[in-house]
Tab-separated table of C-alpha atoms and ligand atoms in Angstrom:
chain	number	residue	atom	x	y	z
X	1	MET	CA	-90.673	1.563	79.459
X	2	GLY	CA	-93.210	-0.437	81.498
X	3	LYS	CA	-92.617	-3.012	84.190
X	4	SER	CA	-89.384	-4.907	84.468
X	5	LEU	CA	-88.406	-8.083	86.308
X	6	SER	CA	-85.165	-9.748	87.304
X	7	PHE	CA	-84.312	-12.734	89.441
X	8	ILE	CA	-80.966	-13.827	90.814
X	9	THR	CA	-80.079	-17.390	91.800
X	10	PRO	CA	-78.537	-18.251	95.166
X	11	SER	CA	-76.064	-20.652	93.546
X	12	GLY	CA	-73.121	-18.990	95.255
X	13	ARG	CA	-72.020	-15.668	96.672
X	14	VAL	CA	-72.860	-12.525	94.692
X	15	THR	CA	-70.078	-11.571	92.273
X	16	LEU	CA	-68.898	-8.324	90.775
X	17	GLY	CA	-70.179	-9.727	87.453
X	18	ASN	CA	-73.691	-10.045	88.898
X	19	TYR	CA	-73.433	-6.498	90.204
X	20	ILE	CA	-72.222	-4.910	86.969
X	21	GLY	CA	-74.254	-6.962	84.495
X	22	ALA	CA	-77.433	-7.139	86.531
X	23	LEU	CA	-77.929	-5.679	90.033
X	24	SER	CA	-76.556	-2.199	89.345
X	25	GLN	CA	-78.934	-1.821	86.376
X	26	TRP	CA	-82.020	-2.644	88.439
X	27	THR	CA	-84.202	0.205	89.630
X	28	ALA	CA	-86.934	0.505	92.201
X	29	ALA	CA	-89.591	1.956	89.896
X	30	PRO	CA	-93.293	1.242	90.542
X	31	GLY	CA	-94.346	-2.213	89.357
X	32	ASN	CA	-90.831	-3.669	89.108
X	33	VAL	CA	-90.325	-7.178	90.446
X	34	TYR	CA	-87.142	-8.699	91.924
X	35	ALA	CA	-86.656	-12.064	93.549
X	36	VAL	CA	-84.188	-14.513	94.980
X	37	ALA	CA	-84.562	-17.410	92.516
X	38	ASP	CA	-83.956	-20.145	95.060
X	39	LEU	CA	-85.804	-22.819	93.062
X	40	HIS	CA	-83.124	-22.276	90.416
X	41	GLY	CA	-80.473	-22.797	93.094
X	42	ILE	CA	-81.037	-26.553	93.180
X	43	THR	CA	-80.487	-27.376	89.509
X	44	THR	CA	-76.940	-28.449	90.430
X	45	PRO	CA	-76.067	-30.400	93.635
X	46	TRP	CA	-76.542	-28.270	96.763
X	47	ASN	CA	-76.118	-28.263	100.499
X	48	PRO	CA	-79.174	-27.076	102.516
X	49	GLU	CA	-77.179	-25.033	105.017
X	50	THR	CA	-75.219	-23.285	102.281
X	51	LEU	CA	-78.371	-22.652	100.266
X	52	ARG	CA	-79.964	-20.953	103.280
X	53	THR	CA	-76.881	-18.732	103.659
X	54	TYR	CA	-76.796	-17.770	99.981
X	55	ILE	CA	-80.509	-16.887	100.014
X	56	ILE	CA	-79.974	-14.509	102.914
X	57	GLU	CA	-76.918	-12.957	101.263
X	58	ILE	CA	-78.770	-12.236	98.037
X	59	ALA	CA	-81.824	-10.934	99.880
X	60	SER	CA	-79.575	-8.605	101.901
X	61	VAL	CA	-78.064	-7.205	98.700
X	62	LEU	CA	-81.469	-6.632	97.078
X	63	ILE	CA	-82.682	-4.805	100.178
X	64	ALA	CA	-79.402	-2.860	100.482
X	65	LEU	CA	-79.939	-1.655	96.910
X	66	GLY	CA	-83.368	-0.371	97.958
X	67	LEU	CA	-85.173	-2.578	95.454
X	68	ASP	CA	-88.119	-3.162	97.795
X	69	GLN	CA	-88.833	0.599	97.876
X	70	ASN	CA	-90.985	2.856	95.714
X	71	GLN	CA	-93.669	0.248	94.903
X	72	SER	CA	-91.167	-2.314	93.632
X	73	ILE	CA	-91.239	-5.736	95.232
X	74	VAL	CA	-88.604	-8.190	96.398
X	75	TYR	CA	-89.457	-11.745	97.432
X	76	ILE	CA	-88.177	-15.303	97.669
X	77	GLN	CA	-89.358	-17.397	94.728
X	78	SER	CA	-89.920	-20.695	96.593
X	79	GLN	CA	-92.349	-18.929	98.940
X	80	VAL	CA	-94.749	-18.280	96.063
X	81	ALA	CA	-96.226	-21.556	94.828
X	82	ALA	CA	-97.360	-20.383	91.376
X	83	HIS	CA	-93.764	-20.506	90.052
X	84	ALA	CA	-93.399	-24.269	90.323
X	85	GLU	CA	-96.849	-24.847	88.881
X	86	MET	CA	-96.382	-22.518	85.926
X	87	ALA	CA	-93.074	-24.236	85.134
X	88	TRP	CA	-94.942	-27.497	84.594
X	89	LEU	CA	-97.458	-25.898	82.254
X	90	LEU	CA	-94.655	-24.362	80.185
X	91	GLU	CA	-92.617	-27.585	80.104
X	92	CYS	CA	-95.563	-29.137	78.347
X	93	VAL	CA	-95.626	-26.329	75.772
X	94	GLY	CA	-91.839	-26.257	75.176
X	95	HIS	CA	-90.100	-28.552	72.710
X	96	MET	CA	-87.107	-30.801	73.416
X	97	GLY	CA	-85.224	-29.336	70.457
X	98	GLU	CA	-85.464	-25.747	71.613
X	99	PHE	CA	-84.393	-26.635	75.169
X	100	GLN	CA	-81.466	-28.665	73.832
X	101	ARG	CA	-80.211	-25.557	72.069
X	102	MET	CA	-79.735	-23.651	75.328
X	103	THR	CA	-76.017	-22.915	75.656
X	104	GLN	CA	-76.163	-22.582	79.485
X	105	PHE	CA	-77.321	-26.179	79.754
X	106	LYS	CA	-74.529	-27.314	77.499
X	107	ALA	CA	-71.953	-25.278	79.414
X	108	LYS	CA	-73.072	-26.300	82.906
X	109	GLY	CA	-73.667	-29.935	82.056
X	110	ARG	CA	-70.322	-30.351	80.291
X	111	GLY	CA	-68.166	-33.078	81.782
X	112	ARG	CA	-70.653	-34.038	84.513
X	113	GLY	CA	-72.265	-37.382	85.033
X	114	ASP	CA	-74.842	-36.200	87.548
X	115	ILE	CA	-76.820	-33.656	85.531
X	116	SER	CA	-80.287	-33.143	87.002
X	117	VAL	CA	-83.444	-33.072	84.928
X	118	GLY	CA	-84.028	-29.651	86.505
X	119	LEU	CA	-80.888	-28.235	84.894
X	120	PHE	CA	-82.386	-29.106	81.537
X	121	THR	CA	-85.904	-27.838	82.216
X	122	TYR	CA	-85.089	-24.729	84.251
X	123	PRO	CA	-85.593	-22.362	81.300
X	124	ALA	CA	-89.301	-23.247	81.626
X	125	LEU	CA	-89.232	-22.266	85.296
X	126	MET	CA	-87.508	-19.021	84.316
X	127	ALA	CA	-90.023	-18.364	81.542
X	128	GLY	CA	-92.800	-18.833	84.105
X	129	ASP	CA	-91.088	-16.440	86.544
X	130	ILE	CA	-91.218	-13.755	83.889
X	131	LEU	CA	-94.608	-14.490	82.321
X	132	LEU	CA	-96.453	-14.752	85.643
X	133	HIS	CA	-95.803	-11.046	86.152
X	134	ASP	CA	-96.707	-9.732	82.692
X	135	VAL	CA	-93.582	-7.592	82.495
X	136	ASP	CA	-92.317	-5.688	79.469
X	137	THR	CA	-88.552	-5.865	79.958
X	138	VAL	CA	-86.119	-8.274	81.560
X	139	PRO	CA	-82.704	-6.728	82.258
X	140	VAL	CA	-80.104	-9.508	82.073
X	141	GLY	CA	-76.423	-10.138	81.336
X	142	GLU	CA	-75.483	-11.513	77.940
X	143	ASP	CA	-75.542	-15.136	79.210
X	144	GLN	CA	-79.268	-15.038	79.977
X	145	LYS	CA	-80.447	-13.417	76.757
X	146	GLN	CA	-81.108	-16.753	75.078
X	147	HIS	CA	-83.437	-17.782	77.915
X	148	VAL	CA	-85.447	-14.591	77.576
X	149	GLU	CA	-85.734	-15.266	73.862
X	150	LEU	CA	-87.039	-18.752	74.644
X	151	THR	CA	-89.501	-17.126	77.052
X	152	ARG	CA	-90.764	-14.948	74.204
X	153	ASP	CA	-91.215	-17.980	71.968
X	154	LEU	CA	-93.145	-19.840	74.674
X	155	ALA	CA	-95.335	-16.802	75.374
X	156	ILE	CA	-96.128	-16.340	71.689
X	157	ARG	CA	-96.925	-20.054	71.361
X	158	VAL	CA	-99.263	-20.078	74.370
X	159	ASN	CA	-101.002	-16.909	73.188
X	160	HIS	CA	-101.468	-18.489	69.787
X	161	LEU	CA	-102.714	-21.856	71.054
X	162	PHE	CA	-104.874	-20.758	73.978
X	163	GLY	CA	-105.637	-17.072	73.541
X	164	PRO	CA	-103.784	-13.913	74.590
X	165	VAL	CA	-102.797	-14.530	78.197
X	166	PHE	CA	-99.149	-13.438	78.299
X	167	THR	CA	-97.288	-10.173	77.730
X	168	VAL	CA	-94.332	-10.933	75.434
X	169	PRO	CA	-91.202	-9.526	77.190
X	170	GLU	CA	-88.018	-7.999	75.742
X	171	PRO	CA	-84.515	-8.766	77.076
X	172	LYS	CA	-82.461	-5.708	77.975
X	173	VAL	CA	-78.711	-6.273	77.930
X	174	PRO	CA	-76.350	-3.507	79.159
X	175	THR	CA	-74.058	-2.028	76.526
X	176	VAL	CA	-70.945	-2.152	78.737
X	177	GLY	CA	-70.277	-4.879	81.306
X	178	ALA	CA	-72.767	-7.410	79.973
X	179	ARG	CA	-70.160	-10.115	80.314
X	180	VAL	CA	-67.578	-9.490	83.003
X	181	ARG	CA	-64.869	-12.143	82.737
X	182	SER	CA	-62.821	-13.942	85.351
X	183	LEU	CA	-59.695	-12.069	86.480
X	184	LYS	CA	-57.739	-15.330	86.261
X	185	ASN	CA	-59.184	-16.520	82.995
X	186	PRO	CA	-60.324	-13.506	80.973
X	187	ASN	CA	-61.879	-15.664	78.283
X	188	GLU	CA	-64.405	-17.141	80.738
X	189	LYS	CA	-67.428	-15.426	82.284
X	190	MET	CA	-67.082	-14.528	85.975
X	191	SER	CA	-69.603	-16.805	87.729
X	192	LYS	CA	-70.731	-17.308	91.265
X	193	SER	CA	-70.527	-21.048	90.850
X	194	VAL	CA	-66.795	-20.776	90.090
X	195	ILE	CA	-64.927	-19.992	93.285
X	196	ASP	CA	-61.330	-18.925	92.766
X	197	ASP	CA	-59.221	-15.787	92.744
X	198	GLY	CA	-60.651	-14.821	89.376
X	199	THR	CA	-64.086	-14.277	90.911
X	200	VAL	CA	-64.502	-11.036	92.838
X	201	LEU	CA	-67.290	-11.130	95.413
X	202	LEU	CA	-69.434	-8.071	96.008
X	203	LEU	CA	-69.286	-8.506	99.777
X	204	GLU	CA	-65.664	-9.507	100.279
X	205	SER	CA	-63.329	-7.202	102.149
X	206	PRO	CA	-61.738	-4.268	100.312
X	207	ASP	CA	-58.285	-5.776	101.040
X	208	SER	CA	-59.218	-8.996	99.403
X	209	ILE	CA	-60.752	-7.204	96.390
X	210	HIS	CA	-57.542	-5.204	96.036
X	211	ARG	CA	-55.411	-8.353	96.215
X	212	LYS	CA	-57.437	-10.107	93.507
X	213	PHE	CA	-57.145	-7.156	91.129
X	214	MET	CA	-53.409	-6.830	91.671
X	215	ALA	CA	-53.092	-10.542	90.798
X	216	ALA	CA	-55.335	-10.272	87.725
X	217	VAL	CA	-53.957	-11.919	84.610
X	218	THR	CA	-52.791	-9.303	82.105
X	219	ASP	CA	-51.523	-9.623	78.593
X	220	SER	CA	-48.219	-9.322	76.810
X	221	GLY	CA	-47.082	-5.781	76.003
X	222	ARG	CA	-47.229	-2.812	78.355
X	223	GLU	CA	-49.869	-0.559	76.917
X	224	VAL	CA	-53.358	-0.149	78.341
X	225	HIS	CA	-55.746	-0.232	75.400
X	226	TYR	CA	-58.992	-1.942	74.457
X	227	ASP	CA	-58.637	-5.065	72.337
X	228	PRO	CA	-60.778	-7.980	73.582
X	229	VAL	CA	-59.061	-10.467	71.237
X	230	GLU	CA	-55.396	-9.604	71.721
X	231	LYS	CA	-55.710	-8.179	75.237
X	232	PRO	CA	-58.618	-9.943	76.975
X	233	GLY	CA	-57.265	-9.344	80.499
X	234	ILE	CA	-56.742	-5.580	80.179
X	235	SER	CA	-59.951	-5.220	78.157
X	236	ASN	CA	-61.917	-6.917	80.933
X	237	LEU	CA	-60.443	-4.512	83.490
X	238	LEU	CA	-61.251	-1.574	81.222
X	239	GLU	CA	-64.863	-2.705	80.912
X	240	ILE	CA	-65.203	-3.121	84.666
X	241	TYR	CA	-63.813	0.377	85.182
X	242	ALA	CA	-66.000	1.942	82.475
X	243	ALA	CA	-69.173	0.250	83.687
X	244	LEU	CA	-68.706	1.267	87.320
X	245	ALA	CA	-67.380	4.769	86.716
X	246	LYS	CA	-69.937	5.298	83.901
X	247	GLU	CA	-67.150	6.738	81.805
X	248	PRO	CA	-66.437	6.091	78.103
X	249	LEU	CA	-63.718	3.461	77.545
X	250	ASP	CA	-61.755	5.831	75.317
X	251	ASP	CA	-61.424	8.450	78.050
X	252	ILE	CA	-60.050	5.857	80.454
X	253	VAL	CA	-57.643	4.519	77.861
X	254	ALA	CA	-56.455	8.047	77.103
X	255	ARG	CA	-55.585	8.522	80.781
X	256	TYR	CA	-53.902	5.182	81.462
X	257	ARG	CA	-52.416	4.155	78.114
X	258	THR	CA	-48.819	4.506	79.278
X	259	ALA	CA	-49.330	4.313	83.022
X	260	GLY	CA	-48.226	0.675	83.296
X	261	TYR	CA	-50.314	-2.336	84.241
X	262	GLY	CA	-49.623	-2.117	87.986
X	263	THR	CA	-50.864	1.455	88.300
X	264	PHE	CA	-53.881	0.706	86.157
X	265	LYS	CA	-54.862	-2.388	88.182
X	266	ARG	CA	-54.538	-0.449	91.429
X	267	LYS	CA	-56.875	2.200	90.015
X	268	VAL	CA	-59.451	-0.375	88.864
X	269	ALA	CA	-59.425	-1.977	92.329
X	270	GLU	CA	-59.997	1.453	93.855
X	271	VAL	CA	-62.936	2.197	91.524
X	272	VAL	CA	-64.486	-1.185	92.350
X	273	ILE	CA	-64.065	-0.792	96.109
X	274	GLU	CA	-65.423	2.759	96.144
X	275	SER	CA	-68.389	2.220	93.860
X	276	THR	CA	-69.581	-0.858	95.763
X	277	LYS	CA	-68.833	0.441	99.250
X	278	SER	CA	-72.291	1.537	100.234
X	279	VAL	CA	-74.125	-1.586	99.055
X	280	ARG	CA	-71.456	-3.767	100.665
X	281	GLU	CA	-71.655	-2.036	104.016
X	282	SER	CA	-75.469	-1.983	104.150
X	283	ALA	CA	-75.800	-5.624	103.047
X	284	LEU	CA	-73.268	-6.825	105.620
X	285	ALA	CA	-75.064	-4.903	108.360
X	286	LEU	CA	-78.435	-6.397	107.378
X	287	GLN	CA	-77.051	-9.930	107.212
X	288	THR	CA	-76.442	-10.040	110.929
X	289	ASN	CA	-80.191	-10.585	111.357
X	290	SER	CA	-81.760	-13.075	108.943
X	291	GLU	CA	-85.137	-12.929	110.696
X	292	GLU	CA	-85.380	-9.248	109.978
X	293	ILE	CA	-84.513	-9.821	106.314
X	294	LEU	CA	-87.233	-12.478	106.027
X	295	ASN	CA	-89.731	-10.146	107.684
X	296	ARG	CA	-88.840	-7.332	105.296
X	297	LEU	CA	-89.745	-9.630	102.404
X	298	GLN	CA	-93.216	-10.553	103.685
X	299	GLN	CA	-94.971	-7.747	101.897
X	300	GLY	CA	-93.306	-8.574	98.590
X	301	ARG	CA	-94.337	-12.186	99.027
X	302	GLN	CA	-97.973	-11.274	99.590
X	303	GLU	CA	-98.124	-9.037	96.556
X	304	ALA	CA	-96.339	-11.588	94.384
X	305	TRP	CA	-98.634	-14.323	95.650
X	306	SER	CA	-101.739	-12.489	94.575
X	307	THR	CA	-100.432	-11.301	91.172
X	308	THR	CA	-98.984	-14.676	90.191
X	309	ASN	CA	-101.957	-16.660	91.410
X	310	ALA	CA	-104.345	-14.538	89.344
X	311	LYS	CA	-102.191	-15.055	86.247
X	312	LEU	CA	-101.860	-18.788	86.903
X	313	GLN	CA	-105.628	-19.206	87.178
X	314	GLN	CA	-106.141	-17.282	83.947
X	315	VAL	CA	-103.648	-19.501	82.103
X	316	LYS	CA	-105.059	-22.726	83.561
X	317	ARG	CA	-108.566	-21.729	82.517
X	318	ALA	CA	-107.354	-20.936	78.988
X	319	MET	CA	-105.511	-24.268	78.800
X	320	GLY	CA	-108.594	-26.283	79.662
X	321	PHE	CA	-108.429	-26.924	83.390
X	322	TRP	CA	-111.426	-26.577	85.728
X	323	LEU	CA	-110.759	-24.052	88.453
X	324	PRO	CA	-111.901	-24.919	91.983
U	401	LIG	P1	-74.139	-19.261	88.000
U	401	LIG	O1	-72.677	-19.476	87.798
U	401	LIG	O2	-74.720	-20.099	89.068
U	401	LIG	O3	-74.944	-19.312	86.723
U	401	LIG	P2	-74.136	-16.434	87.733
U	401	LIG	O4	-72.994	-15.658	88.341
U	401	LIG	O5	-74.102	-16.652	86.263
U	401	LIG	O6	-74.262	-17.785	88.537
U	401	LIG	P3	-76.975	-15.894	87.717
U	401	LIG	O7	-77.791	-15.991	88.946
U	401	LIG	O8	-77.033	-16.995	86.698
U	401	LIG	O9	-75.454	-15.670	88.155
U	401	LIG	O10	-77.313	-14.528	86.991
U	401	LIG	C1	-77.770	-13.377	87.687
U	401	LIG	C2	-77.669	-12.181	86.769
U	401	LIG	O11	-76.299	-11.797	86.672
U	401	LIG	C3	-78.137	-12.446	85.339
U	401	LIG	O12	-78.808	-11.299	84.864
U	401	LIG	C4	-76.853	-12.667	84.592
U	401	LIG	O13	-76.983	-12.348	83.218
U	401	LIG	C5	-75.929	-11.690	85.293
U	401	LIG	N1	-74.533	-12.115	85.218
U	401	LIG	C6	-74.015	-13.263	85.705
U	401	LIG	N2	-72.695	-13.312	85.490
U	401	LIG	C7	-72.366	-12.166	84.837
U	401	LIG	C8	-71.146	-11.628	84.324
U	401	LIG	N3	-70.003	-12.274	84.453
U	401	LIG	N4	-71.180	-10.419	83.712
U	401	LIG	C9	-72.337	-9.736	83.585
U	401	LIG	N5	-73.527	-10.186	84.037
U	401	LIG	C10	-73.550	-11.396	84.653
U	402	LIG	MG1	-75.662	-17.874	85.299
């Protein structure tokens, strides 16, 4: 399958959606690249102290998942200068029209007067993140697929204009759990930038996770079955269960069809708490020492620095710059 790469933004605390749609699919196979995308964390207004905390939380989760093992690397994006520079090169290759079509920009900018230029251009930063590493696949949730497709278009355009410098990557979206929805508003994606009882955090206490599931919005009727249009609440819970237990939806439905919503919600909470227990406990233990986390990421930073710098120089040469 080749090398794969995934980044996660410290725009809030890690959610169950991030875990199911992204983190739990990531593997520490040789050549894989993972990073805390902190440069992406400032596309909307931020607080420096909070940003520092979120970076450490995400780093602790990546380490707890063992993603810096087995010749995979984990690093912090802002510590590797090539990312910001590559973003500029790709901004100058991208077109206004194609960036304006990005639905994330439309969704996140909606109703705000203070939209940053960075929120509009960040798909170029993301494209650079991916292309700097010459990876084959990018595992992402449904919401990021469009950005990976834009990345492909930019890579193909650069290769065409300046010669073959980039590997053209493929998005890889999970079949179940690609779009976990809010427990309070099952028609909306669960997001770390939305903080309410509909967002379940990976590192919150089991009691609190249990409470949020018991309060999850359900639908009219009493039967547990899968129908995302008529029963978005129950269907969301079924997907969460199926993704974490790695069990077919139909088998779960067969077991809980007549069990009642309360019993079913209690079971989903239990599956969530159990299947995330080990990552939660290890990440919380690591978080007590941020220095140690930063030290653990030094090696990843060095490797990323050398790979990305080599790629950046190659692209700059192809584009017509003089190298020092
Ligand atoms: P934000 O609200 O700031 O965009 P986010 O929760 O969407 O935060 P990202 O950092 O944008 O998180 O995405 C990290 C990864 O998690 C991506 O691969 C994304 O597709 C995936 N992801 C995010 N939310 C969900 C979700 N609700 N269900 C499945 N996957 C998700
Ligand atoms: Mg997002």
